[in-house]
Structures are given as structure tokens and as C-alpha cells.
mmCIF file of C-alpha atoms in Angstrom:
data_model
loop_
_atom_site.group_PDB
_atom_site.id
_atom_site.type_symbol
_atom_site.label_atom_id
_atom_site.label_comp_id
_atom_site.label_asym_id
_atom_site.label_seq_id
_atom_site.Cartn_x
_atom_site.Cartn_y
_atom_site.Cartn_z
ATOM 1 C CA MET N 1 -17.592 3.020 3.417
ATOM 2 C CA LYS N 2 -16.668 5.204 0.888
ATOM 3 C CA THR N 3 -13.874 7.965 1.458
ATOM 4 C CA LEU N 4 -12.243 10.817 -0.501
ATOM 5 C CA GLU N 5 -9.098 12.954 -0.078
ATOM 6 C CA ASN N 6 -9.518 16.706 -0.202
ATOM 7 C CA GLU N 7 -6.737 18.636 -1.804
ATOM 8 C CA GLN N 8 -5.065 19.565 1.490
ATOM 9 C CA GLY N 9 -4.688 16.026 2.035
ATOM 10 C CA SER N 10 -6.787 15.494 5.020
ATOM 11 C CA HIS N 11 -9.203 12.750 5.087
ATOM 12 C CA ILE N 12 -13.005 13.637 4.670
ATOM 13 C CA GLY N 13 -15.072 10.264 5.382
ATOM 14 C CA ALA N 14 -18.496 9.485 4.011
ATOM 15 C CA ASP N 15 -20.263 11.461 6.988
ATOM 16 C CA GLY N 16 -18.452 14.634 5.594
ATOM 17 C CA GLN N 17 -16.205 15.076 8.428
ATOM 18 C CA GLN N 18 -12.809 16.099 7.703
ATOM 19 C CA THR N 19 -9.859 14.862 9.836
ATOM 20 C CA PHE N 20 -6.098 15.656 9.987
ATOM 21 C CA VAL N 21 -3.021 14.159 11.884
ATOM 22 C CA MET N 22 -0.758 16.265 13.869
ATOM 23 C CA LYS N 23 2.556 15.266 15.603
ATOM 24 C CA CYS N 24 4.098 17.211 18.285
ATOM 25 C CA GLY N 25 6.774 16.904 21.097
ATOM 26 C CA GLY N 26 5.375 16.899 24.496
ATOM 27 C CA SER N 27 7.785 19.744 25.527
ATOM 28 C CA THR N 28 6.830 21.825 22.207
ATOM 29 C CA LEU N 29 3.169 21.352 23.149
ATOM 30 C CA ALA N 30 3.528 22.613 26.663
ATOM 31 C CA ALA N 31 5.251 25.772 25.268
ATOM 32 C CA LEU N 32 2.596 26.695 22.641
ATOM 33 C CA PRO N 33 0.585 29.587 23.204
ATOM 34 C CA ASP N 34 -2.941 29.638 24.051
ATOM 35 C CA SER N 35 -3.851 30.916 20.410
ATOM 36 C CA PHE N 36 -2.884 27.615 19.083
ATOM 37 C CA PHE N 37 -5.238 25.805 20.986
ATOM 38 C CA GLU N 38 -7.602 28.401 20.114
ATOM 39 C CA ASP N 39 -7.071 27.655 16.434
ATOM 40 C CA LEU N 40 -7.443 23.773 17.294
ATOM 41 C CA LYS N 41 -10.928 24.427 18.978
ATOM 42 C CA GLN N 42 -12.229 26.732 15.843
ATOM 43 C CA LEU N 43 -11.177 23.906 13.527
ATOM 44 C CA GLN N 44 -13.210 21.352 15.642
ATOM 45 C CA GLN N 45 -16.228 23.830 15.537
ATOM 46 C CA GLN N 46 -15.873 24.208 11.659
ATOM 47 C CA GLY N 47 -16.054 20.343 11.611
ATOM 48 C CA VAL N 48 -12.411 19.516 10.952
ATOM 49 C CA GLN N 49 -11.286 17.022 13.474
ATOM 50 C CA PRO N 50 -7.727 17.155 14.518
ATOM 51 C CA VAL N 51 -5.876 13.865 15.583
ATOM 52 C CA ILE N 52 -2.967 14.295 17.847
ATOM 53 C CA VAL N 53 0.045 12.146 18.331
ATOM 54 C CA HIS N 54 2.610 13.479 21.085
ATOM 55 C CA GLY N 55 5.901 12.457 22.309
ATOM 56 C CA GLY N 56 7.352 13.380 25.550
ATOM 57 C CA GLY N 57 11.443 12.404 25.643
ATOM 58 C CA PRO N 58 12.721 15.401 27.820
ATOM 59 C CA ALA N 59 9.923 14.617 30.533
ATOM 60 C CA ILE N 60 10.624 10.955 30.370
ATOM 61 C CA SER N 61 14.512 11.730 30.914
ATOM 62 C CA ASP N 62 13.635 13.883 33.709
ATOM 63 C CA ASN N 63 11.370 11.725 35.582
ATOM 64 C CA LEU N 64 13.890 8.589 35.158
ATOM 65 C CA ALA N 65 16.607 10.947 36.725
ATOM 66 C CA LYS N 66 14.448 11.838 39.571
ATOM 67 C CA LEU N 67 13.928 7.797 40.233
ATOM 68 C CA GLY N 68 17.764 7.187 39.678
ATOM 69 C CA ILE N 69 17.290 5.417 36.619
ATOM 70 C CA GLU N 70 19.821 5.773 34.028
ATOM 71 C CA THR N 71 18.973 7.058 30.555
ATOM 72 C CA GLU N 72 20.693 5.282 27.555
ATOM 73 C CA PHE N 73 20.112 5.670 23.779
ATOM 74 C CA VAL N 74 21.255 3.240 21.234
ATOM 75 C CA ASN N 75 21.159 4.751 17.646
ATOM 76 C CA GLY N 76 18.667 7.176 18.752
ATOM 77 C CA LEU N 77 16.190 4.914 20.410
ATOM 78 C CA ARG N 78 15.904 5.018 24.117
ATOM 79 C CA LYS N 79 16.860 1.529 25.728
ATOM 80 C CA THR N 80 13.645 0.532 27.526
ATOM 81 C CA THR N 81 13.753 -1.998 30.332
ATOM 82 C CA GLU N 82 10.637 -2.747 32.351
ATOM 83 C CA ASP N 83 11.381 -0.031 34.952
ATOM 84 C CA VAL N 84 11.898 2.249 32.003
ATOM 85 C CA LEU N 85 8.729 1.189 30.414
ATOM 86 C CA ASP N 86 6.799 1.975 33.593
ATOM 87 C CA VAL N 87 8.065 5.379 33.578
ATOM 88 C CA VAL N 88 7.406 6.152 29.883
ATOM 89 C CA GLU N 89 3.776 4.887 30.282
ATOM 90 C CA MET N 90 3.295 6.939 33.317
ATOM 91 C CA VAL N 91 4.690 10.189 31.671
ATOM 92 C CA LEU N 92 3.202 9.764 28.249
ATOM 93 C CA ALA N 93 -0.257 8.258 28.904
ATOM 94 C CA GLY N 94 -0.501 10.034 32.178
ATOM 95 C CA THR N 95 1.110 13.694 32.861
ATOM 96 C CA ILE N 96 1.803 14.748 29.303
ATOM 97 C CA ASN N 97 -1.295 13.169 27.537
ATOM 98 C CA LYS N 98 -3.756 14.914 30.423
ATOM 99 C CA GLN N 99 -1.870 18.054 30.252
ATOM 100 C CA ILE N 100 -2.539 18.385 26.425
ATOM 101 C CA VAL N 101 -6.127 17.347 26.972
ATOM 102 C CA ARG N 102 -6.621 20.092 29.559
ATOM 103 C CA ARG N 103 -5.023 22.659 27.585
ATOM 104 C CA ILE N 104 -7.490 21.989 24.705
ATOM 105 C CA GLN N 105 -10.504 22.088 26.920
ATOM 106 C CA SER N 106 -9.494 25.047 28.718
ATOM 107 C CA THR N 107 -9.991 26.932 25.411
ATOM 108 C CA GLY N 108 -13.558 25.292 24.736
ATOM 109 C CA GLY N 109 -12.157 22.402 22.529
ATOM 110 C CA ARG N 110 -13.313 18.778 23.096
ATOM 111 C CA ALA N 111 -10.516 16.226 23.583
ATOM 112 C CA LEU N 112 -10.158 12.662 24.723
ATOM 113 C CA GLY N 113 -6.683 11.367 25.610
ATOM 114 C CA LEU N 114 -5.609 7.750 25.295
ATOM 115 C CA SER N 115 -2.624 5.637 24.787
ATOM 116 C CA GLY N 116 -1.925 2.891 22.102
ATOM 117 C CA VAL N 117 -2.513 0.576 24.637
ATOM 118 C CA ASP N 118 -6.395 1.386 25.157
ATOM 119 C CA GLY N 119 -8.473 -0.851 22.930
ATOM 120 C CA GLY N 120 -5.341 -2.220 21.142
ATOM 121 C CA LEU N 121 -5.358 1.184 19.437
ATOM 122 C CA ILE N 122 -1.568 0.772 18.514
ATOM 123 C CA GLN N 123 -0.478 -2.834 17.993
ATOM 124 C CA ALA N 124 3.340 -3.421 18.025
ATOM 125 C CA GLU N 125 6.162 -5.899 17.702
ATOM 126 C CA PRO N 126 9.565 -5.764 18.978
ATOM 127 C CA VAL N 127 12.130 -3.751 16.670
ATOM 128 C CA ALA N 128 14.728 -5.665 14.828
ATOM 129 C CA ASN N 129 17.479 -4.661 17.555
ATOM 130 C CA ALA N 130 15.199 -5.277 20.562
ATOM 131 C CA ALA N 131 18.193 -7.375 22.103
ATOM 132 C CA GLU N 132 20.037 -3.961 22.218
ATOM 133 C CA VAL N 133 17.106 -1.439 23.107
ATOM 134 C CA GLY N 134 14.713 -3.803 24.949
ATOM 135 C CA HIS N 135 11.019 -3.180 24.754
ATOM 136 C CA VAL N 136 10.906 -0.679 21.737
ATOM 137 C CA GLY N 137 8.359 -1.430 19.184
ATOM 138 C CA ASP N 138 7.376 -1.239 15.567
ATOM 139 C CA VAL N 139 3.691 -0.577 14.777
ATOM 140 C CA THR N 140 2.087 -3.510 12.908
ATOM 141 C CA TYR N 141 -1.291 -2.271 12.843
ATOM 142 C CA VAL N 142 -3.595 0.697 14.175
ATOM 143 C CA GLU N 143 -7.395 0.199 15.045
ATOM 144 C CA SER N 144 -8.289 2.953 13.146
ATOM 145 C CA ALA N 145 -12.144 2.509 13.863
ATOM 146 C CA ILE N 146 -11.473 3.638 17.455
ATOM 147 C CA VAL N 147 -9.974 7.044 16.247
ATOM 148 C CA LYS N 148 -12.925 7.429 13.955
ATOM 149 C CA GLY N 149 -15.477 6.500 16.603
ATOM 150 C CA ILE N 150 -13.939 9.200 18.845
ATOM 151 C CA THR N 151 -14.030 11.856 16.113
ATOM 152 C CA ALA N 152 -17.385 10.913 15.189
ATOM 153 C CA MET N 153 -18.530 11.758 19.106
ATOM 154 C CA GLY N 154 -17.115 15.287 18.165
ATOM 155 C CA TYR N 155 -13.734 14.862 20.427
ATOM 156 C CA MET N 156 -10.138 15.145 19.047
ATOM 157 C CA PRO N 157 -8.098 12.029 20.110
ATOM 158 C CA VAL N 158 -4.966 12.911 21.915
ATOM 159 C CA ILE N 159 -2.490 9.590 21.593
ATOM 160 C CA ALA N 160 0.341 8.654 23.544
ATOM 161 C CA PRO N 161 2.782 6.249 21.742
ATOM 162 C CA VAL N 162 2.754 3.230 23.742
ATOM 163 C CA GLY N 163 1.932 0.296 21.894
ATOM 164 C CA VAL N 164 0.913 -3.247 22.973
ATOM 165 C CA ASP N 165 0.956 -6.789 21.231
ATOM 166 C CA ALA N 166 -1.526 -9.774 21.473
ATOM 167 C CA ALA N 167 0.229 -10.971 24.728
ATOM 168 C CA GLY N 168 -0.268 -7.887 26.518
ATOM 169 C CA GLN N 169 3.506 -6.770 26.357
ATOM 170 C CA ARG N 170 4.025 -2.839 26.142
ATOM 171 C CA TYR N 171 6.157 -1.107 23.947
ATOM 172 C CA ASN N 172 7.721 2.386 23.937
ATOM 173 C CA ILE N 173 7.207 3.699 20.320
ATOM 174 C CA ASN N 174 8.957 6.497 18.567
ATOM 175 C CA ALA N 175 6.231 9.346 18.349
ATOM 176 C CA ASP N 176 7.043 10.119 14.809
ATOM 177 C CA THR N 177 6.829 6.608 13.908
ATOM 178 C CA ALA N 178 3.423 6.296 15.835
ATOM 179 C CA ALA N 179 2.339 9.347 14.029
ATOM 180 C CA GLY N 180 3.045 8.280 10.735
ATOM 181 C CA ALA N 181 1.356 5.076 11.163
ATOM 182 C CA VAL N 182 -1.829 6.447 12.894
ATOM 183 C CA ALA N 183 -2.205 8.714 9.537
ATOM 184 C CA SER N 184 -1.556 5.909 7.155
ATOM 185 C CA HIS N 185 -3.935 3.783 8.700
ATOM 186 C CA LEU N 186 -6.639 6.649 8.584
ATOM 187 C CA GLY N 187 -5.989 7.082 4.942
ATOM 188 C CA VAL N 188 -4.407 10.508 5.209
ATOM 189 C CA ASP N 189 -1.715 11.329 2.744
ATOM 190 C CA ARG N 190 -0.234 14.592 4.673
ATOM 191 C CA MET N 191 0.755 15.160 8.099
ATOM 192 C CA ILE N 192 1.687 18.408 10.035
ATOM 193 C CA VAL N 193 4.541 18.236 12.384
ATOM 194 C CA VAL N 194 4.498 21.201 14.924
ATOM 195 C CA THR N 195 7.605 22.231 16.123
ATOM 196 C CA ASP N 196 9.643 25.085 17.549
ATOM 197 C CA VAL N 197 11.372 25.848 14.494
ATOM 198 C CA PRO N 198 9.898 27.773 11.192
ATOM 199 C CA GLY N 199 10.840 24.940 8.902
ATOM 200 C CA ILE N 200 13.979 23.450 7.339
ATOM 201 C CA LEU N 201 16.718 26.391 7.211
ATOM 202 C CA LYS N 202 19.385 26.562 4.422
ATOM 203 C CA ALA N 203 22.010 29.292 4.299
ATOM 204 C CA VAL N 204 21.507 31.337 0.967
ATOM 205 C CA ASP N 205 24.247 34.019 0.486
ATOM 206 C CA GLY N 206 24.814 33.967 4.319
ATOM 207 C CA GLU N 207 21.092 34.270 5.325
ATOM 208 C CA LYS N 208 19.205 31.579 6.738
ATOM 209 C CA GLN N 209 16.014 30.825 4.503
ATOM 210 C CA VAL N 210 13.225 28.409 4.997
ATOM 211 C CA LEU N 211 13.100 25.789 2.169
ATOM 212 C CA PRO N 212 9.475 25.683 1.130
ATOM 213 C CA SER N 213 9.931 22.105 -0.311
ATOM 214 C CA VAL N 214 12.377 19.354 0.001
ATOM 215 C CA THR N 215 12.663 15.803 -0.796
ATOM 216 C CA VAL N 216 13.871 13.025 1.390
ATOM 217 C CA GLN N 217 17.035 12.290 -0.404
ATOM 218 C CA GLN N 218 17.555 16.370 -0.613
ATOM 219 C CA ILE N 219 17.454 16.250 3.217
ATOM 220 C CA GLU N 220 20.094 13.246 3.517
ATOM 221 C CA ASP N 221 22.225 15.209 1.129
ATOM 222 C CA MET N 222 21.980 18.251 3.284
ATOM 223 C CA ILE N 223 22.755 16.502 6.448
ATOM 224 C CA ALA N 224 25.894 15.003 4.531
ATOM 225 C CA SER N 225 27.164 18.382 3.452
ATOM 226 C CA GLY N 226 26.516 20.076 6.554
ATOM 227 C CA ASP N 227 23.658 22.345 5.538
ATOM 228 C CA ILE N 228 21.432 20.658 8.112
ATOM 229 C CA TYR N 229 23.151 20.475 11.550
ATOM 230 C CA GLY N 230 22.898 20.173 15.124
ATOM 231 C CA GLY N 231 19.529 20.090 16.748
ATOM 232 C CA MET N 232 18.064 20.403 13.390
ATOM 233 C CA ILE N 233 19.014 16.874 12.267
ATOM 234 C CA PRO N 234 16.736 14.838 14.791
ATOM 235 C CA LYS N 235 13.854 17.069 14.145
ATOM 236 C CA VAL N 236 14.065 16.560 10.321
ATOM 237 C CA ARG N 237 14.964 12.752 10.770
ATOM 238 C CA ALA N 238 11.780 12.652 12.850
ATOM 239 C CA ALA N 239 9.539 14.128 10.285
ATOM 240 C CA VAL N 240 10.986 11.915 7.552
ATOM 241 C CA SER N 241 9.971 8.933 9.678
ATOM 242 C CA CYS N 242 6.423 10.200 9.439
ATOM 243 C CA ILE N 243 6.464 9.558 5.762
ATOM 244 C CA GLN N 244 5.295 5.906 5.674
ATOM 245 C CA GLY N 245 2.331 3.813 3.986
ATOM 246 C CA ASP N 246 -0.184 6.217 2.608
ATOM 247 C CA VAL N 247 1.581 9.440 3.965
ATOM 248 C CA GLN N 248 3.010 11.127 0.866
ATOM 249 C CA GLU N 249 4.385 14.384 2.540
ATOM 250 C CA VAL N 250 4.910 16.033 5.906
ATOM 251 C CA VAL N 251 4.797 19.760 6.748
ATOM 252 C CA ILE N 252 7.089 21.186 9.514
ATOM 253 C CA VAL N 253 5.644 24.438 10.834
ATOM 254 C CA ASN N 254 6.453 26.395 13.895
ATOM 255 C CA GLY N 255 3.624 26.006 16.322
ATOM 256 C CA SER N 256 3.789 29.692 17.660
ATOM 257 C CA GLU N 257 2.967 31.092 14.028
ATOM 258 C CA PRO N 258 -0.649 32.544 14.335
ATOM 259 C CA ARG N 259 -3.290 30.209 13.007
ATOM 260 C CA VAL N 260 -0.640 27.953 11.639
ATOM 261 C CA LEU N 261 -2.902 24.896 11.510
ATOM 262 C CA SER N 262 -5.900 26.657 9.806
ATOM 263 C CA ARG N 263 -3.384 28.378 7.163
ATOM 264 C CA VAL N 264 -1.695 24.921 6.294
ATOM 265 C CA LEU N 265 -5.112 23.240 5.920
ATOM 266 C CA GLN N 266 -6.391 25.974 3.629
ATOM 267 C CA GLY N 267 -3.191 25.585 1.452
ATOM 268 C CA GLU N 268 -1.071 28.360 2.476
ATOM 269 C CA VAL N 269 2.405 27.821 1.788
ATOM 270 C CA LEU N 270 4.114 27.678 5.341
ATOM 271 C CA GLY N 271 6.959 26.096 6.786
ATOM 272 C CA THR N 272 8.790 23.230 4.884
ATOM 273 C CA ARG N 273 6.943 20.454 3.090
ATOM 274 C CA ILE N 274 8.963 17.126 2.814
ATOM 275 C CA VAL N 275 7.931 14.907 0.251
ATOM 276 C CA ARG N 276 9.066 11.335 -1.058
ATOM 277 C CA ASP N 277 11.697 11.438 -3.537
#
């Protein structure tokens, strides 16, 4: 099946359908204004199908605390026992996934929620340091035909990043890694990461300004120099981890910016473009 790329980096299939992949944290999505979901609906009605991959770290931690299960992180990865995995799946594939689907549908959009387990959508293997972190997975394959089938039916897929292997073992997968893998397997070379910040900020003459474009190496240099600090570091590192396979660049935008998705897809310079070195 012949495909081509349009200049904005979203994927256009032989059926003329345009697709883009968006990653968003669960807590960020919950706080987004109705206008964001209105924009999603309008894109869908124009024949542009969003593919959404979401996270949900804070909600997982909250639910673990309610159940008296300790939250432990090793080098930024949540230590995932079978008990933790039950909560991860319940929160990501259940509560958060359906909350996003409901919000999309409440504005008239058409959405279908699923996790990486469904149909073997996201296939995974244990990460290299599985002995330390438990059931955390790296993506080995994405069954992109499932995503294409859902978009062909006129629904936007809303994907929870829980993976599975051939033996049926579930894995907790970092949402950024999952989003990058989904985009790459769909043949999309550019992703949109929706956050609660306007982009990567750098102090210029005492004033914080949004950097329009930055390379992965420049980001590491800015973290080392202290230009990127605090809560911005994990957000930026998360966006960088989306750059894998066919994905050449990631655009970080603030989801509360009016019509942010439409404007980025139309080529407007918004937020920060992170490009490969």
C-alpha cells in the first residue's frame, strides 16, 4: 500500500487519510480546556485522524497509596511488581483511558480506547535492568494495522501504554517510549507532545523565552549547564525519548493554547521543535 508524507510530518495513506500521533500525560489531559477537545473533533471532521498515546503516572501513584502499595522509582522507571502492574493496568487502561474517550465524545468527536494488550497492539520484552525494575517493558513491535483499522472506521485511537509478550506477560511501558514506537511503526516522522508548558524555556537577558528549535545534544548541554532545570528536565527527556525509529522530530506545545493542534499541523511555529542532532 503506497503512502507518502506531507510537509507537516503527519502520515497520509493511500486512502488519502491523514494521521498524526500525539502524546499527553494523563494529568495534563484531564486539565485541558474543552476547546482542546473541540479542536480534536474539528480535525477529525476534516479527515485528519489523531492517534493519542497517554500516560498517567500521578494517578497510578495515588491509587497505589490508597491500596498501601509503596511507589518506588529506579532511574526514573517505576518498579513494577505484579501487584503494581494490576494497578497500572486498572488506572491506565481503565480510569484514565475512558476519561479521555468520554471527553472526546462529549464534544462530538469519535474515539475508541484500548491498551497495548488488545490484539497484541504493543508487543514488548523486559527492559535490560528488569532485575531491578520488574515488569517494565521495551517495545519490540506495534501492530499498526489495528491503529489503521480504527482510524479507517472514523475513530481516533486512545492508547494506554501497557504491553504484552507472546506468553501473555503484561509490561508497564513508559508512555513516551510507547508513543514514539507507535509513531515510528505508523511511518510518522513528527510527533506532538502536549504539556502544560509553552515549550523549552531559556533565560535570555534575564527573561525566559521559548526556544523555537533545539537539537537533542543542545538539550543535554542545557541540562548540564543548568539552563534546563527542575520539573522541566523530565518533560524534555520524555519528549526526547519519543524520537526513535522513523520519528525525526517532536514538537512540545502547551495544550491550553487555542487550536494548538490545528496550528502546528498547518505549519505554524509554536512551542519547541526538538530535532535529531
